mmCIF file of C-alpha atoms and ligand atoms in Angstrom:
data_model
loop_
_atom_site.group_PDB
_atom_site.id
_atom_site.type_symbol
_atom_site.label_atom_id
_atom_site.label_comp_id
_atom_site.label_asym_id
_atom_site.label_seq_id
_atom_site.Cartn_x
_atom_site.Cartn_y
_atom_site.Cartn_z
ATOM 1 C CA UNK A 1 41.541 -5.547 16.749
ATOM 2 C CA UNK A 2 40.375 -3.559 19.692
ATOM 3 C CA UNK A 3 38.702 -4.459 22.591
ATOM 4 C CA UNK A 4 35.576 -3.081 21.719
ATOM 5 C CA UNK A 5 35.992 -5.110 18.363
ATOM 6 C CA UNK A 6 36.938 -8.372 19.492
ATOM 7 C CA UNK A 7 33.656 -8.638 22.174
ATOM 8 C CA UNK A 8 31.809 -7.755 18.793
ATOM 9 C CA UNK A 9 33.196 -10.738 17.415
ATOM 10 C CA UNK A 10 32.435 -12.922 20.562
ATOM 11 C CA UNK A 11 29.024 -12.083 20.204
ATOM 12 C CA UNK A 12 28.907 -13.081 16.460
ATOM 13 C CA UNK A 13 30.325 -15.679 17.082
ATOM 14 C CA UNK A 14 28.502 -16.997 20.104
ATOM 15 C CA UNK A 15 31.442 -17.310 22.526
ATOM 16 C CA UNK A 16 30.002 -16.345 26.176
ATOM 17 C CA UNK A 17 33.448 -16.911 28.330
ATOM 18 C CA UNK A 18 36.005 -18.954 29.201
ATOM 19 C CA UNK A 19 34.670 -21.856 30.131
ATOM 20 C CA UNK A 20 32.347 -22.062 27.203
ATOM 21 C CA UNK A 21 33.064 -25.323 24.939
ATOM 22 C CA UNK A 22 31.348 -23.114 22.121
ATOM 23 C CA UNK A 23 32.679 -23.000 19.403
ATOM 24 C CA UNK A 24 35.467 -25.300 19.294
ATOM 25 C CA UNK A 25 38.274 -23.322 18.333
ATOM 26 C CA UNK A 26 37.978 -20.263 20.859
ATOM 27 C CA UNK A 27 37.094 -23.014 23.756
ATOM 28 C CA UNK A 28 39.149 -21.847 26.899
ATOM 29 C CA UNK A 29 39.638 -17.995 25.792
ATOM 30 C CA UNK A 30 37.717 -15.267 26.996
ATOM 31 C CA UNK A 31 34.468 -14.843 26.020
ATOM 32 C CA UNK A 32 32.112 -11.903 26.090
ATOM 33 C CA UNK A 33 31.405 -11.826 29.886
ATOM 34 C CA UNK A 34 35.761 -12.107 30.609
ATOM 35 C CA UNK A 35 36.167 -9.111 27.855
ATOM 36 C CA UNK A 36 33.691 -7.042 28.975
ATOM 37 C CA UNK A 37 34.496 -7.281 32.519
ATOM 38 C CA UNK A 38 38.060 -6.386 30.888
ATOM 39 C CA UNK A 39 37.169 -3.101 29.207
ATOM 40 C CA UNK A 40 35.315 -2.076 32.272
ATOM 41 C CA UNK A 41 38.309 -2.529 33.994
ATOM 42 C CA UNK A 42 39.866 -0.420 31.197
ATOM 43 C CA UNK A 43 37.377 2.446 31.883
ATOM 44 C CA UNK A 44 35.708 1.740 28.780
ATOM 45 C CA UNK A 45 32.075 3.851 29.165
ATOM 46 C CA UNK A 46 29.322 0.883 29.351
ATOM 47 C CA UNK A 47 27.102 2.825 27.006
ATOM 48 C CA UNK A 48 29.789 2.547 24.358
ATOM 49 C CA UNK A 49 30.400 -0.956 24.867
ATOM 50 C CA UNK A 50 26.396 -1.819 24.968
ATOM 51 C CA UNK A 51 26.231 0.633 21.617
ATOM 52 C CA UNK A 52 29.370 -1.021 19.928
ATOM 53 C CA UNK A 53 29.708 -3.578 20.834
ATOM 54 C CA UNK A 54 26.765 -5.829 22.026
ATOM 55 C CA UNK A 55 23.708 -4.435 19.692
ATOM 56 C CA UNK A 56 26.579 -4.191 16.850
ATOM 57 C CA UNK A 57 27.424 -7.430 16.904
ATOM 58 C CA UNK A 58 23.872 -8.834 16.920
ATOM 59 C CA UNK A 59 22.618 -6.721 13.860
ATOM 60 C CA UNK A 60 25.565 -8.299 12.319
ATOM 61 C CA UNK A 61 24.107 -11.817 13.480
ATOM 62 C CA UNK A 62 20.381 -10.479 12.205
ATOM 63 C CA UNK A 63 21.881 -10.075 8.756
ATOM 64 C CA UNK A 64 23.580 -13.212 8.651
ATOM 65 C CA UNK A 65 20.521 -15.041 9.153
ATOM 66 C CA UNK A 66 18.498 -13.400 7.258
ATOM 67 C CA UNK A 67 21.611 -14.151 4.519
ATOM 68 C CA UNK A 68 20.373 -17.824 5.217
ATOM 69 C CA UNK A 69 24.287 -17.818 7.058
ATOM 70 C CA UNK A 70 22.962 -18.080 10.810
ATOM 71 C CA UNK A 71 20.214 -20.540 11.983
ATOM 72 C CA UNK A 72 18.160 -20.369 14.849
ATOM 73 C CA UNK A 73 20.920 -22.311 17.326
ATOM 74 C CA UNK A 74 23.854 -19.560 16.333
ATOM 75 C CA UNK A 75 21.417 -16.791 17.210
ATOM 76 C CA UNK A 76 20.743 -18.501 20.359
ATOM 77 C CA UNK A 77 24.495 -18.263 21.639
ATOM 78 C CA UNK A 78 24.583 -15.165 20.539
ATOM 79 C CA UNK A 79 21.770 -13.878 22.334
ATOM 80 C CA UNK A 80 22.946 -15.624 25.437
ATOM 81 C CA UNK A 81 26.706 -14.589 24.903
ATOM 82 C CA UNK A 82 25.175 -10.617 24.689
ATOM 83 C CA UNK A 83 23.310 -11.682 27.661
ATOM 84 C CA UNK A 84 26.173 -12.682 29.849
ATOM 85 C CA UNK A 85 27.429 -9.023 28.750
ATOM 86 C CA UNK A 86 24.487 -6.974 29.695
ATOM 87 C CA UNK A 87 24.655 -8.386 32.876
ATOM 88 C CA UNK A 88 27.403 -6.900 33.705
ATOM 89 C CA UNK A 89 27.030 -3.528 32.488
ATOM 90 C CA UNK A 90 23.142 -3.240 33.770
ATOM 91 C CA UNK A 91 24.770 -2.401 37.310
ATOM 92 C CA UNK A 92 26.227 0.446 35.865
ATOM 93 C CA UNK A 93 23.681 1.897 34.066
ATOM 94 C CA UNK A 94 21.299 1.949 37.073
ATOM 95 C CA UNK A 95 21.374 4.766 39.290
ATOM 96 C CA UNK A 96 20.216 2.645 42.476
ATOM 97 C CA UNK A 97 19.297 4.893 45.620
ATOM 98 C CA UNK A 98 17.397 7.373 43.304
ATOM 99 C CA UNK A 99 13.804 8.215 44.057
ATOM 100 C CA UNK A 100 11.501 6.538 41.557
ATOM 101 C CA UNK A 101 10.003 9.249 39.153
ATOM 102 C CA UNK A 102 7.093 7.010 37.583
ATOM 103 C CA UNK A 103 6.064 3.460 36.765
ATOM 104 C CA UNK A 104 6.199 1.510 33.623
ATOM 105 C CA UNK A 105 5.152 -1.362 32.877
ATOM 106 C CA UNK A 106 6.683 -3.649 30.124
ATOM 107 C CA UNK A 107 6.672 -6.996 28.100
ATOM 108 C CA UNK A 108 7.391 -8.806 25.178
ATOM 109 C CA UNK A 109 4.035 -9.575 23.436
ATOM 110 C CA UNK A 110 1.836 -12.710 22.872
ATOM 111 C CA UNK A 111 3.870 -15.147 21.400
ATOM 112 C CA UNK A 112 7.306 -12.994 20.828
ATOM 113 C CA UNK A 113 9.960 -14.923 23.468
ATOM 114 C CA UNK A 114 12.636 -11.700 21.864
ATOM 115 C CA UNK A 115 13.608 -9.775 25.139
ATOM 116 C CA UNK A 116 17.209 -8.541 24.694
ATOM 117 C CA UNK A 117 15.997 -5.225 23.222
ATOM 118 C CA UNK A 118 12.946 -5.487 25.937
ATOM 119 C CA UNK A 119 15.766 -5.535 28.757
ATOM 120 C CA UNK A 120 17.463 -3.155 27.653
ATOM 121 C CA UNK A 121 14.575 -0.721 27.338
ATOM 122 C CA UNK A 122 14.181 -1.766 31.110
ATOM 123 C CA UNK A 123 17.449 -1.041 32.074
ATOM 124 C CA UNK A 124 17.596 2.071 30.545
ATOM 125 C CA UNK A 125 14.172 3.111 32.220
ATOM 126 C CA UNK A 126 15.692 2.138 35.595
ATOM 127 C CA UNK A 127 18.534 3.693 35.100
ATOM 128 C CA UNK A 128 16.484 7.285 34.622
ATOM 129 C CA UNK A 129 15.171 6.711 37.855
ATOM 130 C CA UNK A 130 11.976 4.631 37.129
ATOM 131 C CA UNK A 131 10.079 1.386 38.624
ATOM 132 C CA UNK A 132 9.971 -1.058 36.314
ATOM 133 C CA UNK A 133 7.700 -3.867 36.082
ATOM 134 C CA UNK A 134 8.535 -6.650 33.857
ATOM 135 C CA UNK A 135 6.172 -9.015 32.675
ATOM 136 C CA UNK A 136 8.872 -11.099 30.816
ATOM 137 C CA UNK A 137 8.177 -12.615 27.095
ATOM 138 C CA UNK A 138 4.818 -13.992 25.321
ATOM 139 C CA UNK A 139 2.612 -12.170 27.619
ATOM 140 C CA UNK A 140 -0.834 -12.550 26.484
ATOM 141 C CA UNK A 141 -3.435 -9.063 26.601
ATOM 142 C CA UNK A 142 -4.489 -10.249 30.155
ATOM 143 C CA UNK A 143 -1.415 -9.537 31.780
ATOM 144 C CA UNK A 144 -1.225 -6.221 30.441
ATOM 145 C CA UNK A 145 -4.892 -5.869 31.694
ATOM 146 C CA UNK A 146 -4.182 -7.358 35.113
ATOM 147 C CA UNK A 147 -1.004 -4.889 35.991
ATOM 148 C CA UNK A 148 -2.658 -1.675 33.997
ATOM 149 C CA UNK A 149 -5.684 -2.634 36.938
ATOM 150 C CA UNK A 150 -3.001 -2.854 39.355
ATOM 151 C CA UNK A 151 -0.761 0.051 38.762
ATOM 152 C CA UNK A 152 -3.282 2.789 37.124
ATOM 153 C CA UNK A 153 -0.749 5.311 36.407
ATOM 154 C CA UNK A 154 1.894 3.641 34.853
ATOM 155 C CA UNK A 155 3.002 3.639 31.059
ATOM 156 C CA UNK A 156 2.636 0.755 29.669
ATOM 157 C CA UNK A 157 5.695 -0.667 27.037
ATOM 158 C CA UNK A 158 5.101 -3.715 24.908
ATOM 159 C CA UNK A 159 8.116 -5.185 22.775
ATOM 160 C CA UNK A 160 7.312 -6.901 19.591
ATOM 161 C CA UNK A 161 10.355 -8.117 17.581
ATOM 162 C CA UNK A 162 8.082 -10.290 14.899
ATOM 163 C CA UNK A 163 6.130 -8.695 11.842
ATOM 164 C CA UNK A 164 3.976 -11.435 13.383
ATOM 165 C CA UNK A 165 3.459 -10.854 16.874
ATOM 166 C CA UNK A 166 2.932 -6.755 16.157
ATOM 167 C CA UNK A 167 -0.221 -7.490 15.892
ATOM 168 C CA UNK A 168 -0.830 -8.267 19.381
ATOM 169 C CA UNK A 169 0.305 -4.906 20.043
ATOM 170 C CA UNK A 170 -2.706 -3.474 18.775
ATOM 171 C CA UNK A 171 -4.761 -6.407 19.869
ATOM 172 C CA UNK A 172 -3.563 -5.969 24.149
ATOM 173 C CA UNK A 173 -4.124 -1.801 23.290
ATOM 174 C CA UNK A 174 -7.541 -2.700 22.192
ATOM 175 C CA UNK A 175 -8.163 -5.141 25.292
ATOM 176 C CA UNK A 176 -6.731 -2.435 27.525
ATOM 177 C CA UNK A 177 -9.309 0.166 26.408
ATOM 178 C CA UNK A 178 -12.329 -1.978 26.226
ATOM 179 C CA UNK A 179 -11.763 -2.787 29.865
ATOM 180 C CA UNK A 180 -11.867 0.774 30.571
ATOM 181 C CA UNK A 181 -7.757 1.287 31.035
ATOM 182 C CA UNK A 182 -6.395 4.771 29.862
ATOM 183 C CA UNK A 183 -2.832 3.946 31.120
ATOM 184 C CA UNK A 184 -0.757 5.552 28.063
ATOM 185 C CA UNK A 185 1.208 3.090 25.826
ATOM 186 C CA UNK A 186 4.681 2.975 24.207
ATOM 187 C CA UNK A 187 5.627 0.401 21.554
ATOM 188 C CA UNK A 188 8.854 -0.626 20.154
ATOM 189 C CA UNK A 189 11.428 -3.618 18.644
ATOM 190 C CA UNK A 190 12.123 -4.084 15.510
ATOM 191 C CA UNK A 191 8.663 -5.224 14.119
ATOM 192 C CA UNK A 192 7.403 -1.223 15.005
ATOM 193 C CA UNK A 193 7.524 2.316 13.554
ATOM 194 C CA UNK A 194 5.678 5.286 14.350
ATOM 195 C CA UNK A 195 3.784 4.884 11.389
ATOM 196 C CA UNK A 196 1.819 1.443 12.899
ATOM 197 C CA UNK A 197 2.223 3.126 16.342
ATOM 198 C CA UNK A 198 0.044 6.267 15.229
ATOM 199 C CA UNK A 199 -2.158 3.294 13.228
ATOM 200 C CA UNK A 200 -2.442 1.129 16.059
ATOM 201 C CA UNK A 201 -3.250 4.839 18.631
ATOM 202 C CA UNK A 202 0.044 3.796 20.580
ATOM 203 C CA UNK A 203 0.511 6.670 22.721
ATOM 204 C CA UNK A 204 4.426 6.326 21.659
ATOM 205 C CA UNK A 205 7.305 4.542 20.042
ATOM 206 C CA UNK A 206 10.846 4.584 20.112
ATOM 207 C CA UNK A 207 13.181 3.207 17.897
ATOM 208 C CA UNK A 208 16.190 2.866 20.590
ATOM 209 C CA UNK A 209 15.791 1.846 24.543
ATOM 210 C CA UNK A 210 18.273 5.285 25.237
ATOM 211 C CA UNK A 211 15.272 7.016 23.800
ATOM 212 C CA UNK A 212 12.752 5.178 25.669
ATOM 213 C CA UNK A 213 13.561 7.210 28.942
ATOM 214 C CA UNK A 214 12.809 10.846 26.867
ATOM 215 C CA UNK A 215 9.650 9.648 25.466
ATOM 216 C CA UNK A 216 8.291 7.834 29.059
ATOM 217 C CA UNK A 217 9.683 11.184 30.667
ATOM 218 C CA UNK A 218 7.407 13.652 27.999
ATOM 219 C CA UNK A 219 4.418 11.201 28.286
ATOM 220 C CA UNK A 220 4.201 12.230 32.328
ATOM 221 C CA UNK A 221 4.950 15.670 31.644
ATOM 222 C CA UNK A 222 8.928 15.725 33.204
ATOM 223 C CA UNK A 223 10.304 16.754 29.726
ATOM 224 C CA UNK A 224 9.345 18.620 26.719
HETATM 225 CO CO1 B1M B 1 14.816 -13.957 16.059
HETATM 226 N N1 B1M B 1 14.217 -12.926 14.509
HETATM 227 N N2 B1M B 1 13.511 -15.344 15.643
HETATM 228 N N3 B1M B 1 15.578 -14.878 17.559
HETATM 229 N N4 B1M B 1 16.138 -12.623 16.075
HETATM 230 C C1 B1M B 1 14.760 -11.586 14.340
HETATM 231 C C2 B1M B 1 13.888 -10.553 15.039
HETATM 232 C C3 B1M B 1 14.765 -11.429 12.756
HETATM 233 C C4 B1M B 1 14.669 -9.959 12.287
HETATM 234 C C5 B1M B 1 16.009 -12.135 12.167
HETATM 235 C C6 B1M B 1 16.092 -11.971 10.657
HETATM 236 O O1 B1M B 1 15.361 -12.595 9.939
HETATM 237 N N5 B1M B 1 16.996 -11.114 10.190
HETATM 238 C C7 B1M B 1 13.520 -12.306 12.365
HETATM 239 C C8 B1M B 1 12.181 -11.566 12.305
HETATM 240 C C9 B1M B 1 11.694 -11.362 10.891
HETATM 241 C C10 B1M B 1 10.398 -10.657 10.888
HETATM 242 O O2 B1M B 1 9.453 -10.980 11.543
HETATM 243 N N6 B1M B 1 10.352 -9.630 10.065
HETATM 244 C C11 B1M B 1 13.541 -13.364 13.460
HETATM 245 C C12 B1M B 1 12.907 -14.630 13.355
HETATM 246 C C13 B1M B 1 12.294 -14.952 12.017
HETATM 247 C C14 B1M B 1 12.842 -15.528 14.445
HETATM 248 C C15 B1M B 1 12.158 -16.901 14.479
HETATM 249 C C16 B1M B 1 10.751 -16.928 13.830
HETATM 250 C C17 B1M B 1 13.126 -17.920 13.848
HETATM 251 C C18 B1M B 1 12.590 -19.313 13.693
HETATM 252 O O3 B1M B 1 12.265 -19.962 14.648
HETATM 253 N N7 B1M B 1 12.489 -19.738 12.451
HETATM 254 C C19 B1M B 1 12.083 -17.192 16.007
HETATM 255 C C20 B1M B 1 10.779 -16.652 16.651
HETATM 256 C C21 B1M B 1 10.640 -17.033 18.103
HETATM 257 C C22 B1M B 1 9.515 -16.263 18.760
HETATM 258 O O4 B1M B 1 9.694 -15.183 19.226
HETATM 259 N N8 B1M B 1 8.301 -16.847 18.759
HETATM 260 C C23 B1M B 1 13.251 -16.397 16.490
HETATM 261 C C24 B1M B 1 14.000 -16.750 17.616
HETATM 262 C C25 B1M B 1 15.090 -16.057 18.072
HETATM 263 C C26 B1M B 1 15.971 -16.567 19.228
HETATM 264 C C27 B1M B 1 15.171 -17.205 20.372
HETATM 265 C C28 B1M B 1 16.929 -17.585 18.675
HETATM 266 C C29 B1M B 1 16.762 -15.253 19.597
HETATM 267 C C30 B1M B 1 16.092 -14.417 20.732
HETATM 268 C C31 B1M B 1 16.735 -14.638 22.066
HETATM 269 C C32 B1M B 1 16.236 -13.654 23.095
HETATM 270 O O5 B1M B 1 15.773 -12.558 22.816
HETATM 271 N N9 B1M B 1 16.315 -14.076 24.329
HETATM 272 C C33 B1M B 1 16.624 -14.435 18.315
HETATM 273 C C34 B1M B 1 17.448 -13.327 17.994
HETATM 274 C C35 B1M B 1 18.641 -13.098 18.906
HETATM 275 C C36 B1M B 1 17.192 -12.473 16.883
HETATM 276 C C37 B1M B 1 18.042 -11.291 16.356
HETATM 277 C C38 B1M B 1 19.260 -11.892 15.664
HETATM 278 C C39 B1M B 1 18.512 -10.281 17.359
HETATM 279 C C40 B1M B 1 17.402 -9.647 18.192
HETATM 280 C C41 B1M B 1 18.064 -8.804 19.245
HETATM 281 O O6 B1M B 1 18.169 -9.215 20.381
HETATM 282 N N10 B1M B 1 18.602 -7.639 18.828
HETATM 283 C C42 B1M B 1 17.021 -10.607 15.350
HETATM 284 C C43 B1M B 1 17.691 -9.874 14.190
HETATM 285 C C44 B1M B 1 17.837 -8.394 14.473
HETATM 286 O O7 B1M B 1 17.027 -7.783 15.121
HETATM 287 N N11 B1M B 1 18.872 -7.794 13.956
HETATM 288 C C45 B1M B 1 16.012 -11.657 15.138
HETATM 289 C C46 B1M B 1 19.358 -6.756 19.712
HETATM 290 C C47 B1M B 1 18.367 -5.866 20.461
HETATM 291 C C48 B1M B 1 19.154 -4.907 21.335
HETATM 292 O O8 B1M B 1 17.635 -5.138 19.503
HETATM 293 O O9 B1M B 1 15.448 -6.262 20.111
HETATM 294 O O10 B1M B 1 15.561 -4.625 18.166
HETATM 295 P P1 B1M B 1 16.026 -5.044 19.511
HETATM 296 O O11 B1M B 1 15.732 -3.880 20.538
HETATM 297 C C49 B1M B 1 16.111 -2.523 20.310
HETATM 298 C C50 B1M B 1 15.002 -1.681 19.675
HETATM 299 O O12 B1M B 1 14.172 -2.428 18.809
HETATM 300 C C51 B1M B 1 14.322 -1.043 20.831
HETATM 301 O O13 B1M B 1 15.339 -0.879 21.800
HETATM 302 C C52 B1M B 1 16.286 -1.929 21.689
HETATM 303 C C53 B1M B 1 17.666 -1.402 21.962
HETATM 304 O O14 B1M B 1 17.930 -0.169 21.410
HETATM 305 N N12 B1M B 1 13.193 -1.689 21.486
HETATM 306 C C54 B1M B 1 12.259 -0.944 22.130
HETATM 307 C C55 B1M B 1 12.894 -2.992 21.664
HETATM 308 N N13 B1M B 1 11.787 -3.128 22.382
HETATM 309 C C56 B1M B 1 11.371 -1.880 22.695
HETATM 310 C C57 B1M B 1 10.281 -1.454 23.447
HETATM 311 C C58 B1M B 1 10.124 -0.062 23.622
HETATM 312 C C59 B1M B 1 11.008 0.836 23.037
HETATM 313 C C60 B1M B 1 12.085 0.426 22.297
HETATM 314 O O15 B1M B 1 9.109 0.438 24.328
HETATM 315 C C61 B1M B 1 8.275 -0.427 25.039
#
């Protein structure tokens, strides 16, 4: 197995690094922070090991519990082995001195506490040069009111990862507008497509945070 393979397989199976106890028999071997620090050291281009081998291992996790395989504790480690991953690649896929080109805004919606896929949209977003404000997981139509008030011409991004919580998406776009905000929105996760973005009068929608960038980019005229 390659490298790229076997932190694909840490992430299935939950393992975060060394001196995780979790689960039993790969206890005391590298985990998914150890190998990724590993094939950065090997060169390895973080996109390709965010691509491969982090979101590939947890759509394999997604379909194991929705195979009734997985419960909620194995997605858990996983989520917090892919974590200890991203943090170490995040560095390197934000360019740090650049001039900010725009502001976005973004959050996980009312009573969604996903926010893997939400980081990585903001990493992404940083990374082409933008401020990002984050206002974390669960965040109720308020908050988007309060920092659309605050910072009038930024996009606003809202994660849903829930066929349940996409409904607050249109819900917090509502709020926004009938408190008089015109800040453009972008929608995304799982739980979204284009068809409920257009339904919903979502300014935008991605399907992946690489595209996320593109899309914020067109929205304030800097790409066609
Ligand atoms: Co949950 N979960 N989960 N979960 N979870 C899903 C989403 C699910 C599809 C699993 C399944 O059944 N196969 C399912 C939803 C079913 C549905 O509604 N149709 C589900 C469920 C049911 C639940 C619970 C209800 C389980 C329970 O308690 N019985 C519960 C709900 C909790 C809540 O939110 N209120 C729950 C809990 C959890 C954990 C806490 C254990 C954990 C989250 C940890 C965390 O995020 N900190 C978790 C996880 C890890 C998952 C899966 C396995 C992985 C999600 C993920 O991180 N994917 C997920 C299955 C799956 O999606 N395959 C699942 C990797 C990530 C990179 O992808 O988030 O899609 P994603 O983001 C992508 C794009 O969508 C896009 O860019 C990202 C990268 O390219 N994107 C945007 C995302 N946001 C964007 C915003 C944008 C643009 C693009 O613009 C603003």
């Amino acid at each position: 197995m390659n490298l790229i393979e076997v932190i694909k397989e840490n992430v299935i199976r939950g393992h975060t690094d060394s001196n995780a106890k979790y689960p039993p028999d790969l206890a005391g071997k590298p985990g998914v922070k150890d190998l990724v620090q590993n094939a950065i050291d090997e060169m390895i281009p973080a996109s390709q090991i965010l691509n491969e081998s982090l979101i590939a291992g947890m759509e394999i996790v997604g379909s194991k519990f929705s195979a009734g395989e997985y419960f909620v504790p194995d997605m858990l480690l996983s989520a917090q082995a892919m974590k200890s991953g991203m943090q170490i690649i995040e560095p390197l896929l934000k360019s740090e001195d650049s001039k900010k080109i725009g502001t976005v805004v973004i959050g996980t919606v009312k009573g969604d506490m996903h926010d893997i896929g939400k980081n990585l949209v903001r990493m992404m977003l940083e990374g082409g040069g933008f401020e990002v404000i984050d206002l974390g997981i669960n965040t109720p139509p308020e908050k988007f009111i309060e920092a659309a008030k605050k910072y009038p011409d930024a996009i606003i991004g809202m994660s849903a990862l829930l066929t349940t919580t996409m409904e607050n998406m249109r819900i917090s776009i509502e709020a926004l507008r009938a408190n008089g905000l015109n800040n453009k929105v972008i929608i995304g996760g799982a739980a979204a497509s284009q068809k409920f973005a257009d339904e919903i009068h979502a300014d935008g929608f991605t399907r992946d945070a690489a595209q996320s960038v593109q899309l914020v980019k067109r929205l304030i005229g800097l790409a066609a």
